[in-house]
Amino acid sequence: MDANAGSFVAVRRLAGSERAAGAAAFHHSSSAEGLTGSTAWIGKGLSCVCAQRRDSDARLSFDLTPIQEECLQRLQNRIEIQYDSSNRDHQEALKALWRASFPGNELRGLISEQWKEMGWQGKDPSTDFRGGGFISLENLVYFAKNYPKSFQELLWKQNGDRAIWEYPFAVAGVNITFMLIQMLDLQSVKPRSFIGAVFLKLLSESEQAFDILYCITFKLMDQQWLDMHATYMDFNTVMKSTRRQLERELLLEDIQQIEDMPSYKLLAR
């Protein structure tokens, strides 16, 4: 994971023809208080404040079954892949994301001002994948293809009383991938938290558990955003609240598969 900081872009919610013409954005000053975290990987305004590990977690260790070890290794292999703009498979995945996001709207190029409409910081989305790697693109594509109704609702901010300055959809998606990797301690040989151990059990039940959890998290984050009447200055607070809710749900006794999480019901196909 790349911890290099960039610039935060907030997306103004536009109405009517303005919204259809594309998203307006501005660069938030790096001097703003309350928005920097210990791993400001994608921007001082959209830093991942959810990567804090409790001291007690470092003393915990959980043994894995052979199946859990294999599932974890495969997921870790995905996490380690960095986005490569020269890789044809990666290029095709980016095109697939565009087609799923804007069906019928032709993409003029992999580097295009069109991408800003989706909430990327600039005209080249590859620069935003440094924080989350290729898996963050895979997560977005999975969300768009498997839960298109929810994906489109979040992309276009269709539900609820929205703020004037909204979180940038795509960059928020990369941030969610990073947060989940940190929360679940997925880069360790063994989980060092109860949450990580619980998730590996769910992962052994379904290899799509991480991708589905990503979709749940994105929808839950947006719900928390609306409930808190948040604006872009509140993004880190919303992410903290989202993480706490995820942890509570993962620790429920009756969670046998990822779809048993109460917030899974928020998703719509």
PDB file of C-alpha atoms in Angstrom, residues 11-232:
ATOM      1  CA  VAL A  11     -17.472  16.965  -5.396  1.00  0.00           C
ATOM      2  CA  ARG A  12     -20.170  19.573  -5.490  1.00  0.00           C
ATOM      3  CA  ARG A  13     -23.655  18.171  -5.909  1.00  0.00           C
ATOM      4  CA  LEU A  14     -25.164  19.757  -9.005  1.00  0.00           C
ATOM      5  CA  ALA A  15     -28.739  19.826 -10.153  1.00  0.00           C
ATOM      6  CA  GLY A  16     -30.325  19.246 -13.552  1.00  0.00           C
ATOM      7  CA  SER A  17     -28.184  20.030 -16.584  1.00  0.00           C
ATOM      8  CA  GLU A  18     -25.255  21.043 -14.400  1.00  0.00           C
ATOM      9  CA  ARG A  19     -25.038  17.550 -12.898  1.00  0.00           C
ATOM     10  CA  ALA A  20     -25.262  15.896 -16.276  1.00  0.00           C
ATOM     11  CA  ALA A  21     -22.435  18.054 -17.574  1.00  0.00           C
ATOM     12  CA  GLY A  22     -20.050  16.657 -14.966  1.00  0.00           C
ATOM     13  CA  ALA A  23     -18.923  17.084 -11.392  1.00  0.00           C
ATOM     14  CA  ALA A  24     -17.330  20.275 -10.191  1.00  0.00           C
ATOM     15  CA  ALA A  25     -14.346  19.897  -7.888  1.00  0.00           C
ATOM     16  CA  PHE A  26     -11.960  21.916  -5.851  1.00  0.00           C
ATOM     17  CA  HIS A  27      -8.691  21.166  -4.063  1.00  0.00           C
ATOM     18  CA  HIS A  28      -9.018  21.339  -0.309  1.00  0.00           C
ATOM     19  CA  SER A  29      -6.256  23.083   1.630  1.00  0.00           C
ATOM     20  CA  SER A  30      -3.822  20.748   3.363  1.00  0.00           C
ATOM     21  CA  SER A  31      -3.870  23.019   6.399  1.00  0.00           C
ATOM     22  CA  ALA A  32      -7.414  22.052   7.408  1.00  0.00           C
ATOM     23  CA  GLU A  33      -7.610  20.678  10.919  1.00  0.00           C
ATOM     24  CA  GLY A  34      -9.156  17.358  11.845  1.00  0.00           C
ATOM     25  CA  LEU A  35      -8.686  15.681   8.470  1.00  0.00           C
ATOM     26  CA  THR A  36      -5.215  14.218   8.650  1.00  0.00           C
ATOM     27  CA  GLY A  37      -4.732  10.655   9.821  1.00  0.00           C
ATOM     28  CA  SER A  38      -1.691   8.562  10.575  1.00  0.00           C
ATOM     29  CA  THR A  39      -1.713   7.157   7.030  1.00  0.00           C
ATOM     30  CA  ALA A  40      -2.749   9.998   4.746  1.00  0.00           C
ATOM     31  CA  TRP A  41      -2.423   7.838   1.653  1.00  0.00           C
ATOM     32  CA  ILE A  42      -4.699   9.512  -0.821  1.00  0.00           C
ATOM     33  CA  GLY A  43      -5.034  13.021   0.425  1.00  0.00           C
ATOM     34  CA  LYS A  44      -4.842  15.011   3.583  1.00  0.00           C
ATOM     35  CA  GLY A  45      -8.574  15.586   3.387  1.00  0.00           C
ATOM     36  CA  LEU A  46      -9.467  11.948   2.727  1.00  0.00           C
ATOM     37  CA  SER A  47      -6.865  10.185   4.831  1.00  0.00           C
ATOM     38  CA  CYS A  48      -7.566   6.736   6.155  1.00  0.00           C
ATOM     39  CA  VAL A  49      -8.087   7.389   9.826  1.00  0.00           C
ATOM     40  CA  CYS A  50      -9.384   3.847  10.213  1.00  0.00           C
ATOM     41  CA  ALA A  51      -5.950   2.232  10.147  1.00  0.00           C
ATOM     42  CA  GLN A  52      -5.303   2.634  13.847  1.00  0.00           C
ATOM     43  CA  ARG A  53      -4.382  -0.676  15.501  1.00  0.00           C
ATOM     44  CA  ARG A  54      -5.115  -1.114  19.178  1.00  0.00           C
ATOM     45  CA  ASP A  55      -2.123  -2.113  21.308  1.00  0.00           C
ATOM     46  CA  SER A  56      -4.025  -5.149  22.599  1.00  0.00           C
ATOM     47  CA  ASP A  57      -4.471  -6.443  19.037  1.00  0.00           C
ATOM     48  CA  ALA A  58      -0.714  -6.776  18.581  1.00  0.00           C
ATOM     49  CA  ARG A  59      -0.607  -9.428  21.326  1.00  0.00           C
ATOM     50  CA  LEU A  60      -3.326 -11.585  19.780  1.00  0.00           C
ATOM     51  CA  SER A  61      -2.721 -14.442  17.370  1.00  0.00           C
ATOM     52  CA  PHE A  62      -5.134 -16.926  15.831  1.00  0.00           C
ATOM     53  CA  ASP A  63      -4.315 -20.227  14.203  1.00  0.00           C
ATOM     54  CA  LEU A  64      -5.765 -20.825  10.762  1.00  0.00           C
ATOM     55  CA  THR A  65      -7.104 -23.948   9.125  1.00  0.00           C
ATOM     56  CA  PRO A  66      -5.415 -24.980   5.858  1.00  0.00           C
ATOM     57  CA  ILE A  67      -8.434 -23.713   3.907  1.00  0.00           C
ATOM     58  CA  GLN A  68      -8.324 -20.348   5.683  1.00  0.00           C
ATOM     59  CA  GLU A  69      -4.599 -20.068   4.967  1.00  0.00           C
ATOM     60  CA  GLU A  70      -5.211 -20.694   1.266  1.00  0.00           C
ATOM     61  CA  CYS A  71      -8.052 -18.182   1.115  1.00  0.00           C
ATOM     62  CA  LEU A  72      -6.003 -15.558   2.926  1.00  0.00           C
ATOM     63  CA  GLN A  73      -3.027 -16.122   0.635  1.00  0.00           C
ATOM     64  CA  ARG A  74      -5.147 -15.705  -2.476  1.00  0.00           C
ATOM     65  CA  LEU A  75      -6.640 -12.495  -1.119  1.00  0.00           C
ATOM     66  CA  GLN A  76      -3.207 -11.208  -0.140  1.00  0.00           C
ATOM     67  CA  ASN A  77      -1.974 -11.930  -3.653  1.00  0.00           C
ATOM     68  CA  ARG A  78      -4.740  -9.686  -4.970  1.00  0.00           C
ATOM     69  CA  ILE A  79      -3.895  -6.973  -2.457  1.00  0.00           C
ATOM     70  CA  GLU A  80      -0.238  -6.919  -3.488  1.00  0.00           C
ATOM     71  CA  ILE A  81      -0.997  -6.180  -7.158  1.00  0.00           C
ATOM     72  CA  GLN A  82      -0.433  -2.531  -7.960  1.00  0.00           C
ATOM     73  CA  TYR A  83      -2.389  -0.874 -10.737  1.00  0.00           C
ATOM     74  CA  ASP A  84      -0.280  -0.821 -13.906  1.00  0.00           C
ATOM     75  CA  SER A  85      -1.505   1.569 -16.585  1.00  0.00           C
ATOM     76  CA  SER A  86       0.509  -0.363 -19.203  1.00  0.00           C
ATOM     77  CA  ASN A  87      -1.114  -3.709 -18.302  1.00  0.00           C
ATOM     78  CA  ARG A  88      -3.804  -4.595 -20.838  1.00  0.00           C
ATOM     79  CA  ASP A  89      -5.887  -6.499 -18.263  1.00  0.00           C
ATOM     80  CA  HIS A  90      -5.840  -3.469 -15.986  1.00  0.00           C
ATOM     81  CA  GLN A  91      -6.808  -1.208 -18.860  1.00  0.00           C
ATOM     82  CA  GLU A  92      -9.728  -3.482 -19.703  1.00  0.00           C
ATOM     83  CA  ALA A  93     -10.864  -3.490 -16.066  1.00  0.00           C
ATOM     84  CA  LEU A  94     -10.891   0.305 -16.085  1.00  0.00           C
ATOM     85  CA  LYS A  95     -12.909   0.321 -19.299  1.00  0.00           C
ATOM     86  CA  ALA A  96     -15.305  -2.205 -17.752  1.00  0.00           C
ATOM     87  CA  LEU A  97     -15.800   0.150 -14.821  1.00  0.00           C
ATOM     88  CA  TRP A  98     -16.697   2.979 -17.183  1.00  0.00           C
ATOM     89  CA  ARG A  99     -19.153   0.841 -19.165  1.00  0.00           C
ATOM     90  CA  ALA A 100     -20.872  -0.352 -15.993  1.00  0.00           C
ATOM     91  CA  SER A 101     -20.988   3.169 -14.569  1.00  0.00           C
ATOM     92  CA  PHE A 102     -22.087   5.057 -17.667  1.00  0.00           C
ATOM     93  CA  PRO A 103     -23.767   2.611 -20.051  1.00  0.00           C
ATOM     94  CA  GLY A 104     -24.244   4.098 -23.486  1.00  0.00           C
ATOM     95  CA  ASN A 105     -21.780   6.917 -22.821  1.00  0.00           C
ATOM     96  CA  GLU A 106     -18.626   6.371 -24.849  1.00  0.00           C
ATOM     97  CA  LEU A 107     -15.300   6.829 -23.084  1.00  0.00           C
ATOM     98  CA  ARG A 108     -12.975   8.992 -25.139  1.00  0.00           C
ATOM     99  CA  GLY A 109      -9.801   7.639 -23.535  1.00  0.00           C
ATOM    100  CA  LEU A 110      -8.267   6.085 -20.431  1.00  0.00           C
ATOM    101  CA  ILE A 111      -6.965   9.562 -19.690  1.00  0.00           C
ATOM    102  CA  SER A 112      -9.923  11.895 -20.033  1.00  0.00           C
ATOM    103  CA  GLU A 113     -11.684  14.722 -18.241  1.00  0.00           C
ATOM    104  CA  GLN A 114     -14.737  12.419 -18.246  1.00  0.00           C
ATOM    105  CA  TRP A 115     -13.354  10.519 -15.261  1.00  0.00           C
ATOM    106  CA  LYS A 116     -13.835  13.523 -12.991  1.00  0.00           C
ATOM    107  CA  GLU A 117     -17.577  12.999 -13.295  1.00  0.00           C
ATOM    108  CA  MET A 118     -17.143   9.736 -11.404  1.00  0.00           C
ATOM    109  CA  GLY A 119     -15.218  11.382  -8.583  1.00  0.00           C
ATOM    110  CA  TRP A 120     -11.590  10.764  -9.535  1.00  0.00           C
ATOM    111  CA  GLN A 121      -9.189  13.514  -8.576  1.00  0.00           C
ATOM    112  CA  GLY A 122      -8.019  14.147 -12.120  1.00  0.00           C
ATOM    113  CA  LYS A 123      -8.322  12.961 -15.694  1.00  0.00           C
ATOM    114  CA  ASP A 124      -6.124   9.889 -15.064  1.00  0.00           C
ATOM    115  CA  PRO A 125      -7.693   7.466 -12.533  1.00  0.00           C
ATOM    116  CA  SER A 126      -4.474   5.438 -12.339  1.00  0.00           C
ATOM    117  CA  THR A 127      -2.944   8.091 -10.079  1.00  0.00           C
ATOM    118  CA  ASP A 128      -5.631   7.407  -7.460  1.00  0.00           C
ATOM    119  CA  PHE A 129      -5.010   3.663  -7.322  1.00  0.00           C
ATOM    120  CA  ARG A 130      -1.684   4.101  -5.560  1.00  0.00           C
ATOM    121  CA  GLY A 131      -3.404   3.870  -2.201  1.00  0.00           C
ATOM    122  CA  GLY A 132      -5.613   0.853  -2.834  1.00  0.00           C
ATOM    123  CA  GLY A 133      -3.905  -1.017  -5.646  1.00  0.00           C
ATOM    124  CA  PHE A 134      -5.599  -2.984  -8.400  1.00  0.00           C
ATOM    125  CA  ILE A 135      -7.982  -4.625  -5.933  1.00  0.00           C
ATOM    126  CA  SER A 136      -9.655  -1.259  -5.343  1.00  0.00           C
ATOM    127  CA  LEU A 137     -10.552  -1.178  -9.043  1.00  0.00           C
ATOM    128  CA  GLU A 138     -11.739  -4.784  -8.859  1.00  0.00           C
ATOM    129  CA  ASN A 139     -13.939  -3.840  -5.908  1.00  0.00           C
ATOM    130  CA  LEU A 140     -15.573  -1.011  -7.833  1.00  0.00           C
ATOM    131  CA  VAL A 141     -16.166  -3.211 -10.888  1.00  0.00           C
ATOM    132  CA  TYR A 142     -17.637  -5.966  -8.697  1.00  0.00           C
ATOM    133  CA  PHE A 143     -19.976  -3.471  -7.035  1.00  0.00           C
ATOM    134  CA  ALA A 144     -21.097  -2.017 -10.372  1.00  0.00           C
ATOM    135  CA  LYS A 145     -21.809  -5.420 -11.921  1.00  0.00           C
ATOM    136  CA  ASN A 146     -23.342  -7.264  -8.980  1.00  0.00           C
ATOM    137  CA  TYR A 147     -25.346  -4.516  -7.259  1.00  0.00           C
ATOM    138  CA  PRO A 148     -25.956  -2.054 -10.103  1.00  0.00           C
ATOM    139  CA  LYS A 149     -28.964  -0.378  -8.477  1.00  0.00           C
ATOM    140  CA  SER A 150     -27.070   0.486  -5.300  1.00  0.00           C
ATOM    141  CA  PHE A 151     -23.967   1.406  -7.283  1.00  0.00           C
ATOM    142  CA  GLN A 152     -25.847   3.874  -9.456  1.00  0.00           C
ATOM    143  CA  GLU A 153     -27.657   5.353  -6.453  1.00  0.00           C
ATOM    144  CA  LEU A 154     -24.335   6.108  -4.789  1.00  0.00           C
ATOM    145  CA  LEU A 155     -22.613   7.260  -7.968  1.00  0.00           C
ATOM    146  CA  TRP A 156     -25.328   9.809  -8.679  1.00  0.00           C
ATOM    147  CA  LYS A 157     -26.135  10.536  -5.009  1.00  0.00           C
ATOM    148  CA  GLN A 158     -29.799   9.774  -5.645  1.00  0.00           C
ATOM    149  CA  ASN A 159     -30.979   9.072  -2.111  1.00  0.00           C
ATOM    150  CA  GLY A 160     -31.546  11.366   0.821  1.00  0.00           C
ATOM    151  CA  ASP A 161     -30.926  15.015   1.568  1.00  0.00           C
ATOM    152  CA  ARG A 162     -27.426  15.495   0.174  1.00  0.00           C
ATOM    153  CA  ALA A 163     -24.789  18.035   1.135  1.00  0.00           C
ATOM    154  CA  ILE A 164     -23.743  20.782  -1.265  1.00  0.00           C
ATOM    155  CA  TRP A 165     -20.186  19.444  -1.198  1.00  0.00           C
ATOM    156  CA  GLU A 166     -20.323  15.657  -1.387  1.00  0.00           C
ATOM    157  CA  TYR A 167     -17.614  13.031  -1.021  1.00  0.00           C
ATOM    158  CA  PRO A 168     -16.022  12.067  -4.374  1.00  0.00           C
ATOM    159  CA  PHE A 169     -17.498   8.674  -5.220  1.00  0.00           C
ATOM    160  CA  ALA A 170     -14.517   6.924  -6.825  1.00  0.00           C
ATOM    161  CA  VAL A 171     -11.868   8.184  -4.414  1.00  0.00           C
ATOM    162  CA  ALA A 172     -14.117   7.249  -1.495  1.00  0.00           C
ATOM    163  CA  GLY A 173     -14.300   3.745  -2.988  1.00  0.00           C
ATOM    164  CA  VAL A 174     -10.507   3.421  -2.989  1.00  0.00           C
ATOM    165  CA  ASN A 175     -10.451   4.681   0.585  1.00  0.00           C
ATOM    166  CA  ILE A 176     -12.956   2.004   1.610  1.00  0.00           C
ATOM    167  CA  THR A 177     -10.773  -0.743   0.147  1.00  0.00           C
ATOM    168  CA  PHE A 178      -7.799   0.537   2.110  1.00  0.00           C
ATOM    169  CA  MET A 179      -9.808   0.828   5.318  1.00  0.00           C
ATOM    170  CA  LEU A 180     -11.066  -2.754   5.063  1.00  0.00           C
ATOM    171  CA  ILE A 181      -7.570  -4.127   4.475  1.00  0.00           C
ATOM    172  CA  GLN A 182      -6.375  -2.345   7.600  1.00  0.00           C
ATOM    173  CA  MET A 183      -9.423  -3.181   9.722  1.00  0.00           C
ATOM    174  CA  LEU A 184      -9.206  -6.887   8.882  1.00  0.00           C
ATOM    175  CA  ASP A 185      -5.395  -6.956   9.195  1.00  0.00           C
ATOM    176  CA  LEU A 186      -5.175  -8.708   5.837  1.00  0.00           C
ATOM    177  CA  GLN A 187      -1.481  -8.116   5.276  1.00  0.00           C
ATOM    178  CA  SER A 188      -0.448 -10.155   8.322  1.00  0.00           C
ATOM    179  CA  VAL A 189       0.485 -13.832   8.207  1.00  0.00           C
ATOM    180  CA  LYS A 190      -2.196 -14.493  10.825  1.00  0.00           C
ATOM    181  CA  PRO A 191      -5.042 -12.277  12.056  1.00  0.00           C
ATOM    182  CA  ARG A 192      -4.194 -10.324  15.184  1.00  0.00           C
ATOM    183  CA  SER A 193      -7.724  -9.291  16.059  1.00  0.00           C
ATOM    184  CA  PHE A 194     -11.034 -11.040  16.628  1.00  0.00           C
ATOM    185  CA  ILE A 195     -12.458  -9.130  13.670  1.00  0.00           C
ATOM    186  CA  GLY A 196      -9.743 -10.483  11.396  1.00  0.00           C
ATOM    187  CA  ALA A 197     -10.268 -14.030  12.620  1.00  0.00           C
ATOM    188  CA  VAL A 198     -14.033 -13.812  12.138  1.00  0.00           C
ATOM    189  CA  PHE A 199     -13.612 -12.484   8.616  1.00  0.00           C
ATOM    190  CA  LEU A 200     -11.261 -15.299   7.599  1.00  0.00           C
ATOM    191  CA  LYS A 201     -13.920 -17.787   8.647  1.00  0.00           C
ATOM    192  CA  LEU A 202     -16.384 -15.975   6.389  1.00  0.00           C
ATOM    193  CA  LEU A 203     -13.789 -15.837   3.610  1.00  0.00           C
ATOM    194  CA  SER A 204     -13.376 -19.608   3.791  1.00  0.00           C
ATOM    195  CA  GLU A 205     -17.127 -19.896   3.210  1.00  0.00           C
ATOM    196  CA  SER A 206     -17.029 -17.636   0.151  1.00  0.00           C
ATOM    197  CA  GLU A 207     -14.066 -16.289  -1.817  1.00  0.00           C
ATOM    198  CA  GLN A 208     -16.239 -13.288  -2.701  1.00  0.00           C
ATOM    199  CA  ALA A 209     -16.584 -12.299   0.958  1.00  0.00           C
ATOM    200  CA  PHE A 210     -14.171  -9.367   0.680  1.00  0.00           C
ATOM    201  CA  ASP A 211     -15.840  -7.989  -2.439  1.00  0.00           C
ATOM    202  CA  ILE A 212     -19.291  -8.323  -0.905  1.00  0.00           C
ATOM    203  CA  LEU A 213     -18.108  -6.726   2.331  1.00  0.00           C
ATOM    204  CA  TYR A 214     -16.785  -3.850   0.234  1.00  0.00           C
ATOM    205  CA  CYS A 215     -20.225  -3.310  -1.279  1.00  0.00           C
ATOM    206  CA  ILE A 216     -21.847  -3.477   2.150  1.00  0.00           C
ATOM    207  CA  THR A 217     -19.336  -0.980   3.514  1.00  0.00           C
ATOM    208  CA  PHE A 218     -19.846   1.519   0.700  1.00  0.00           C
ATOM    209  CA  LYS A 219     -23.612   1.446   1.112  1.00  0.00           C
ATOM    210  CA  LEU A 220     -23.338   1.592   4.904  1.00  0.00           C
ATOM    211  CA  MET A 221     -20.926   4.513   4.699  1.00  0.00           C
ATOM    212  CA  ASP A 222     -23.373   6.444   2.539  1.00  0.00           C
ATOM    213  CA  GLN A 223     -26.208   5.664   4.948  1.00  0.00           C
ATOM    214  CA  GLN A 224     -24.099   6.942   7.842  1.00  0.00           C
ATOM    215  CA  TRP A 225     -23.276  10.007   5.764  1.00  0.00           C
ATOM    216  CA  LEU A 226     -26.964  10.786   5.341  1.00  0.00           C
ATOM    217  CA  ASP A 227     -27.862  10.022   8.947  1.00  0.00           C
ATOM    218  CA  MET A 228     -25.119  12.380  10.153  1.00  0.00           C
ATOM    219  CA  HIS A 229     -26.056  15.094   7.620  1.00  0.00           C
ATOM    220  CA  ALA A 230     -22.382  15.080   6.728  1.00  0.00           C
ATOM    221  CA  THR A 231     -20.396  17.221   4.348  1.00  0.00           C
ATOM    222  CA  TYR A 232     -16.883  16.617   3.021  1.00  0.00           C
TER     223      TYR A 232
END
